[in-house]
């Protein structure tokens, strides 16, 4: 009668870890980032979203109810955001590299 191999929890399991170490890690959805650029498009979604052109590419920026928007040290309404305005945005990166959620937007 033959026995099948049994698993010992104290025994290490071998695998080809060299490939696993070389695989790209998914981007963290909570990484803080800052971008500077020009608003290319304002999307009338709920919540509103912006497309911002930067030197490194386009970003899709989601606004939330708690997103603070300022201009020259004063708070302004999201309705003042329009294409052509230069902005500096701080927030959190999204699931894809070119997307983010804005925490603060400063209109320059």
C-alpha positions as a printed Julia matrix, in Angstrom:
108×3 Matrix{Float64}:
   0.0    0.0     0.0
   1.51   3.35   -1.02
   1.14   6.49    1.03
   0.57   9.89   -0.48
   2.94  12.65    0.61
   1.73  14.54    3.66
   2.07  18.24    4.37
   4.13  19.36    7.34
   3.27  22.94    8.37
   6.78  23.46    9.77
   8.39  22.53    6.47
   9.07  25.25    3.9
   7.41  24.99    0.54
   9.71  25.59   -2.39
   8.67  27.71   -5.29
  10.39  29.66   -7.98
  10.55  32.97   -6.12
  12.86  34.61   -8.66
   9.93  35.27  -11.02
   7.72  36.55   -8.21
  10.35  39.1    -7.2
  10.5   40.51  -10.72
   6.75  41.02  -11.16
   5.66  44.66  -10.93
   3.85  45.56   -7.74
   0.38  47.06   -8.13
   0.3   50.76   -7.41
  -0.95  51.63   -3.95
  -4.28  53.44   -4.06
  -3.3   55.52   -1.06
  -0.06  57.11   -2.24
   0.06  60.88   -1.74
   0.88  62.81   -4.92
   0.98  66.4    -6.17
   0.57  67.59   -9.74
   0.74  70.99  -11.41
  -0.82  71.74  -14.76
  -3.63  73.26  -16.74
  -7.26  72.16  -16.63
  -8.07  70.68  -20.06
 -11.64  69.61  -19.3
 -14.24  69.83  -16.53
 -16.64  66.88  -16.52
 -20.1   67.49  -15.08
 -20.19  64.16  -13.25
 -21.18  63.52   -9.67
 -18.74  64.08   -8.07
 -17.1   66.41  -10.61
 -13.93  65.32  -12.39
 -11.17  67.23  -14.13
  -8.73  66.35  -16.86
  -5.46  68.14  -16.08
  -2.56  68.44  -18.55
   0.86  68.31  -16.89
   4.39  68.17  -18.29
   4.34  64.4   -17.77
   0.88  63.68  -19.2
  -2.85  63.88  -18.56
  -4.45  63.11  -15.2
  -8.06  62.35  -14.41
  -8.82  64.06  -11.1
 -11.88  63.21   -9.03
 -13.23  65.8    -6.61
 -15.06  64.89   -3.42
 -17.32  66.85   -1.09
 -14.36  67.4     1.23
 -11.98  68.61   -1.53
 -10.8   72.11   -0.6
 -10.46  74.57   -3.49
  -8.62  77.86   -3.04
  -7.44  80.85   -5.04
  -5.12  83.54   -3.62
  -5.64  82.25   -0.08
  -9.46  82.26   -0.24
 -11.83  79.33   -0.57
 -13.72  79.12   -3.87
 -16.51  76.95   -5.24
 -15.88  74.04   -7.61
 -17.98  75.94  -10.17
 -15.05  78.34  -10.68
 -12.93  75.54  -12.18
 -12.8   75.81  -15.97
 -10.52  74.79  -18.84
  -7.4   76.9   -19.18
  -6.84  77.55  -15.46
  -3.46  76.59  -13.98
  -3.82  74.45  -10.87
  -1.73  72.68   -8.23
  -3.49  69.59   -6.87
  -2.59  67.47   -3.86
  -4.35  64.2    -3.27
  -4.17  60.43   -3.4
  -3.26  58.31   -6.39
  -5.92  56.16   -7.96
  -5.92  52.53   -9.02
  -4.32  53.55  -12.31
  -1.26  55.74  -12.6
  -2.96  58.66  -14.37
  -5.89  58.98  -11.93
  -6.15  60.65   -8.55
  -8.6   61.96   -5.95
  -8.02  65.61   -5.01
  -7.64  66.65   -1.4
  -6.76  70.27   -2.19
  -6.79  72.31   -5.4
  -5.04  75.66   -5.59
  -5.99  77.8    -8.61
  -3.04  79.93   -9.7
